[in-house]
Each structure stands twice: as structure tokens, then as C-alpha cells.
Amino acid sequence: SVRHSLSSSARLSVSLRGRTLPAMIRPLVTSPRRLAHVAASGGMRVDARLKSFVEDKVLPGTGIGAGRFWDGLRSILEDLAPRNRALLQRRDVLQAEIDAWHKAHPGVAGTAYTAMLRDCGYLAPDAPPFEVATRNVDPEIARVAGPQLVCPVDNARFIVNAANARWGSLLDAIYGTDVLEGDRSGPYNKQRGAAAFDKAHSLLDQVFPLDGAQWSQVTALSIHSRADGSSRLEATLSAGQNSAPPSPDHKTVETKTTGLRDASQLAGYLPGLASPRSVLLANHGLHLELLIDRSHPVGASHAAGVKDIQMESAMTAICDMEDSACTVDAEDKVVAYGNWLGLMKGDIAVPMQKGGVEVMRKLNPDRTWTCAATGGYLSLPGRAVLLARNVGIHMFTDAVTMPATRKQNGAPPGQGGEEDGGDGEHVPVPEGIVDAMLTAAAALHDLNGRSRLVNSKAGSLYIVKPKMHGPEEGDFVVEMFGRVEDVLGMPRNTIKIGVMDEERRTTLNLRQMMRATRHRLFFINTGFLDRTADEIHTSMEAGPVLPKAGFKAAPWFNAYEAHNVDCGVATGLLGRGQIGKGMWAAPDDMAKMLRDKGAQLAAGASTAWVPSPTAATLHALHYHLTSVAAVQAGMRAVAPAIEERRITHAEAIMTLPLLADPASLGKDEVQWELDNNAQGLLGYVVRWVGQGVGCSKVPDLHDVQLMEDRATLRISSQHVANWLHHGVITQAQVLETLKRMAAIVDQQNAGGAGYKPLAPAYDSPEWHAALDLIFKGRQAPNGYTEDTLSHWRRVRKAMDASGP
């Protein structure tokens, strides 16, 4: 991925509503370099590695020839690349209009501000009544509420784990996290294991209650057939017996049996000799499996012989090519595309060490039980339904280049020379178009029934589109997907669109965006982190913003989250797609997640993001405890109230999160905020630029591990840039803080394989990336970080390749 240069010398005069204002040109790449390209179609050139990958790996078995693929891509680029660039320039024009208005009207907001946004076109005209009309959506997306895992697709081991996170061990998730207090290190601790069972029993009592008994009293489970071929679960109880196994001298006491309070919760089983090997329970469309084996060390310690409790966990998983990935050139992109291809073909395999022996980690097969209702077979997927998140329209790649003419690439006059990363004749192309073609071509293996394992049983491809600004960009993506379908012979609307509601202009025009994408829409998802960063950048000239902790208490935040749900309910998305909520960013604080994250479902969400398979398993408990269908049905029943809230939500969303009196912040409070931003920024940059890691656990100032990706970086860089711009902090203060935090980051990463310290030289690509993110952050289009990161990552890769 390459992005527009942040060079302050590259500017364009834009006629803006009767006056001329400077606007940032979006040059096509970050730095000149020689490219190993070969001709592919017409004047289009393709990196030799990408071309070989497509022709040798992707296309065989799809029925699509190389000529058709490359000619189709060239045609799409010729027609749509100029529109792509025009949309980006439209963003710049609108931002310049807002900046100029704030400078001319300091301290003014309310109706005058709203009128300006409507007058300049930032607020689109109201959408006429409509309903989402998406068809052929898998039930894991349309009807069954459950966790959604997000994982970088450029990491094969992580992405296979994510796909296999459809099922996870509840006992492991409890035992191995802070859900249970105490030491969890070292070999298996029977006392801790018993405590994990106690907590699991309590959860079973809430979700799958027995009739007149508790799960801790169960000493055996059995399946009994009825005359109609169905089955029921029978639990044997021992009076006063807890979950521990009977002692050798235990005397027989009177036993009794019971069953599930709701007998229909028994979904299936696997028969065994003395007792079933597996008992499958169902609630709210999700499943939980009791695995029984008294010969297993854990099963031998449990009164009923339960050795594990497997939960249906991540119903869907986003294979991310965007914020959590690090793909800066054709070499990186081929890795990411290759992993996606392996997922779509079902043959991805990753070597790993287990017990000193190399094994291959593969995708889990589907699972089968005897159906309790019919006596036939019940099959459930062994894997999450996989979605792909492509990059936004603001990204460009030189893995494919086009002739440097305005007609073909949409570049302004003078663009396309070596200073833009081209060769004087060719320039990079919108990466999102290349992503769409490669993502869809790889998915043909699944859609045409040639995959070893089926991903979408509904015959759809799900692509999440991030960083869209307003409905005209939704129109553009709809047309782009249609063009891709035509080239690849896909039925219309095979490619579905997931809309990330993470940019301010999309939030305020969400209904219009949903109408533009209504035949393809499969989810709308709030992304608080990117949305906060865009809030800061959009209002950069309005004044200094609140400390970061104050953003969630600001009026816009709750209105933003509620508005997203209201739009989904009011437009008929329920039953056709998901209403999603954002990431739990503290992967080591599962106890707090278990306490707090259920609130997202109570607010109407049908899915919410989690950072790991373990988190998916624990978050799945929330979907058992809360009937999302009932919550959303209640919201549909009061639809008139949704319409009444539209105006108040819009007013709150347009209330700027500004610091009323910067002097109200004490010196120590300002410095702590700067320390926190600088340390987090450096901690992320050293891994992204230095090691090519797009998403990882980064320790904060208190060594608490937080899941960081480009969204968190965007907030930190924009927050510092805003306070610097308005004099809350000084340049000297920022530099001193960065150097002081560099020592902490170096210490936190000491001993890490391949780590390159920031101090004492303060002259590495990682260091310069941090400086650019802050000191050029105000000029960065929409405050995005990709250009700076990609440029300095390329510099680091070149340095590493050249040796010491």
C-alpha cells in the first residue's frame, strides 16, 4: 500500500465558493523507486510477483483466463480511477471549507454551523424512504447474533486461528484469563480447574437451567429416545453431591434424575458406550457442547465426566487487509492475497511447533451430531464465516501502474513523474480497486463450489469497506463491485458491502449511505477509534479538543452509537445484515470485558468486535444471556420514536468536543496526556515500521497490554497535532516528551527479536515516522497515518535489505 505524499510543497489552488483556498494535492505515492513490472494489458503494468501469483495461483480453476482478468482490471481502472481521485479531492475541498469557516467564525456553532455544512454539501439531502434489500446472506450474518473477530490477513497463523475460532473452550477461557482471580501460570492446577468448573456451572444454570436442580449436582448425563424419534437429555443427580467425583469410600445415596427446564434446548449428541460422548445445547441460535470422557484427566476430576465445554464463539471473522495489516508493496500484498486465497480454497496450512514436533495447522472441518429433534444428522460449520476488509479509496498501490494521463489515472496535471513514485510514464492506481478484483477472484473458488470447505453457503462474498465519506463514495463502491462482478462472471450483487460508520461525514449521512448500498449492504459498524480521530481532524481549526478520556462523555459519542442502531432498525437491516459495535482493546482484561461488553447488545448491536479467539468465547456468553432478537424487536416496536430522535441525535453529533478553557487543565494533566499519546504512538510505530507488524499488543505507560492498530495511532497523532496547533503544548515540549518516552518504549521492547532502539540516535525510520505523524498530522488528508507509515516502512525494508 502506498499513500498520498504529505509534502507541504505539493499544493493546489482550489476555487471554493467564490474564494481561493489552499488544498492538499494527494500525490500518488510516497517515494521514488525502481519497480520490477511487466506489461499485462494495454499500457497497464503489473509487478512480476503479483502477475505470477494471479496467473499461477488465483485463476486456475476459476474459469477466468489471464487476458480477461487483466483486460478487465485495466478497463475498470481507466473508467474509475479518475472518479476515485475526484472523490478524494472532494474530501479536501470540504475540509478546506470547514477549516475556513472555523477561522472566520471562532466559537460559533449551532444552527450557523449546521447551515454551513448543508450549504457546502457536507450534509447530503435527506434520503427518501427505503428498506435494505440485500439477498442471499448467510444466517451467521443475517439472523444469528454473535461475536466478530478481526484479524490481519497478512499473518497466516493468526488468520487460521481466527477462522477456527468458531468453536472455543469455555473452560480454557475461564482458567487461562483473569476471569478467575489468582495465579494461572505453571502446570495444570486442579483447584483452579475446579473453580473454572464452578463458574461454568453457574453460567450453565443461567443459560441452560435444569428442572429443579443445579449443574453442580449432576453426576451423569444420558440421552433417552422418544417414540417419535426425538431425544431428551436426562441428568442424574446425587443428593448433596457437588461437582467433585465421589470418593472411593463414598456410600450410595438416593439418586434422582431431571432434565432441561426447556427440553428443546437439546440440539444433538454423539452416542457413547455408557454415556454420550457429546451433548449439544442451543440457545438464541448459538450452540454449546459438553464433551464427556471419564478417562481424560479433566473428565476424571468432574462428577459427570465432563472434560471440556466448547462454545460456538466467533460466528464471523474479518480478514483484514486494512488497519491491522502492514502491506506496503507488492511483496506484502501477495502474502495477504495468498492467505485469503488459501482460506477461499480451504487448503491454507501453517507449520507450527507442538511438543517439539512440527505440525500443520489447517482449517477445521464441519462438525456433525445426531439431531435430537429428528434422529437424523445435524451439521454445523467448524469455521467462522469469513469477511474481507479491503482498503479505503484513499490508498494507492504501485503493484499495478497505469500510463500517466489524466484520462486513465485521474491525476492532476504534472503528476506521475518520479517524484510521485512513478517512472515518468506510469503512476500507481487506487489500491481498493485492485483489492476488489483479487479478493473476488480468489473467492470464486468458494462460490463455484471448488473449495475443500465452504465459506458462504448463501453464495456471497462479504467485503467490508472502511474510511468512506458520504453516500457518493458508497455509490462509487457499488459501481466498482458491479464492474468486478461483470469481469468475473458473478451474478449481480454477489459482492456484499459492509459499511464502516467511522468517519464523521458518513455518520451524519448514514441513511443516505445505506440507501446507496441497499442492495448489497450486510452490515453497519461503528468504529469509535477512527471516528474520534476524524472528529479531531474535521474540527482541527475550531479549537483545542478535550483530553482523550473526555470524548466518550461528550454529547456526540452516545448520539453516534445510538444513531447507528436507529438507522439499522429503521431501514429494515435486521434479518438481512448486522448492526455492529467496536473492538474491546484490552485483550488481557477479560474480567472487565465480561462485565461490560454485554452493554453493546443491550443497545441493539447484533455483533461486536473482539481481539482474540479467547475473547470471542467469553463474549459469546453475552449473546446467551441477552436475546438480541428480543432487544431489536422491542426497538422495531417503537419505530416512531426513532424518527423523533433523528434531529436530537444530529444536533448532538455536530456538537464539537472542544476544551472550553485550556487553562482549566493543570500542567501535570497536560503533560500526562502528552506522555500517554507519545508513548502509545512510539510503541506502535516501532513495530509497524520496524517489524512490519500492523496490529499487536502494545504496553501502555503502566505496562498494561492494549490492542493497537492504525485507528489508535490516528487518534494519538491527531490529538497531539491539535493541542500543538492551538498552543496547549509546544514543539519543544513534544520533542522532549518523545525522547523521554522513547527510553520507556526501548525498555519495554528490550530483548525483542529484531528490535531497533530509538535512543540514543533518534534518527531511525521509526523515529522520523513518529515526528511526521505529529508535525505533519494537521496537513495529512483526513488525519490518516497510512502514507507516513508506508513511506518509512519502505525505507526500513530497504535499509534491512542492504545490510548493516
PDB file of C-alpha atoms in Angstrom, residues 145 203 206-208 265 281-288 310-313 601 617-628:
ATOM      1  CA  ALA A 145     -26.184 -12.672  16.717  1.00  0.00           C
ATOM      2  CA  LEU A 203     -23.252 -19.963  33.635  1.00  0.00           C
ATOM      3  CA  GLN A 206     -28.350 -19.230  33.827  1.00  0.00           C
ATOM      4  CA  VAL A 207     -28.425 -20.249  30.164  1.00  0.00           C
ATOM      5  CA  PHE A 208     -29.433 -23.938  30.197  1.00  0.00           C
ATOM      6  CA  GLN A 265     -32.503 -26.697  24.171  1.00  0.00           C
ATOM      7  CA  LEU A 281     -27.201 -27.492  23.569  1.00  0.00           C
ATOM      8  CA  ALA A 282     -28.695 -24.481  21.769  1.00  0.00           C
ATOM      9  CA  ASN A 283     -29.825 -21.040  22.886  1.00  0.00           C
ATOM     10  CA  HIS A 284     -30.525 -17.875  20.892  1.00  0.00           C
ATOM     11  CA  GLY A 285     -29.202 -19.617  17.776  1.00  0.00           C
ATOM     12  CA  LEU A 286     -25.806 -20.376  19.355  1.00  0.00           C
ATOM     13  CA  HIS A 287     -24.539 -23.762  20.470  1.00  0.00           C
ATOM     14  CA  LEU A 288     -22.609 -25.124  23.432  1.00  0.00           C
ATOM     15  CA  GLN A 310     -16.924 -25.998  23.758  1.00  0.00           C
ATOM     16  CA  MET A 311     -18.805 -22.866  22.811  1.00  0.00           C
ATOM     17  CA  GLU A 312     -19.783 -21.575  19.415  1.00  0.00           C
ATOM     18  CA  SER A 313     -17.825 -18.339  19.541  1.00  0.00           C
ATOM     19  CA  LEU A 601     -26.059  -5.971  22.891  1.00  0.00           C
ATOM     20  CA  THR A 617     -15.579 -17.404  23.532  1.00  0.00           C
ATOM     21  CA  LEU A 618     -16.139 -15.233  26.588  1.00  0.00           C
ATOM     22  CA  HIS A 619     -18.069 -12.598  24.639  1.00  0.00           C
ATOM     23  CA  ALA A 620     -20.337 -15.370  23.294  1.00  0.00           C
ATOM     24  CA  LEU A 621     -21.728 -15.662  26.814  1.00  0.00           C
ATOM     25  CA  HIS A 622     -23.291 -12.222  26.402  1.00  0.00           C
ATOM     26  CA  TYR A 623     -25.313 -13.471  23.422  1.00  0.00           C
ATOM     27  CA  HIS A 624     -26.628 -16.355  25.523  1.00  0.00           C
ATOM     28  CA  LEU A 625     -27.557 -14.062  28.395  1.00  0.00           C
ATOM     29  CA  THR A 626     -29.175 -11.389  26.201  1.00  0.00           C
ATOM     30  CA  SER A 627     -31.694 -12.112  23.466  1.00  0.00           C
ATOM     31  CA  VAL A 628     -30.577  -9.693  20.775  1.00  0.00           C
TER      32      VAL A 628
END
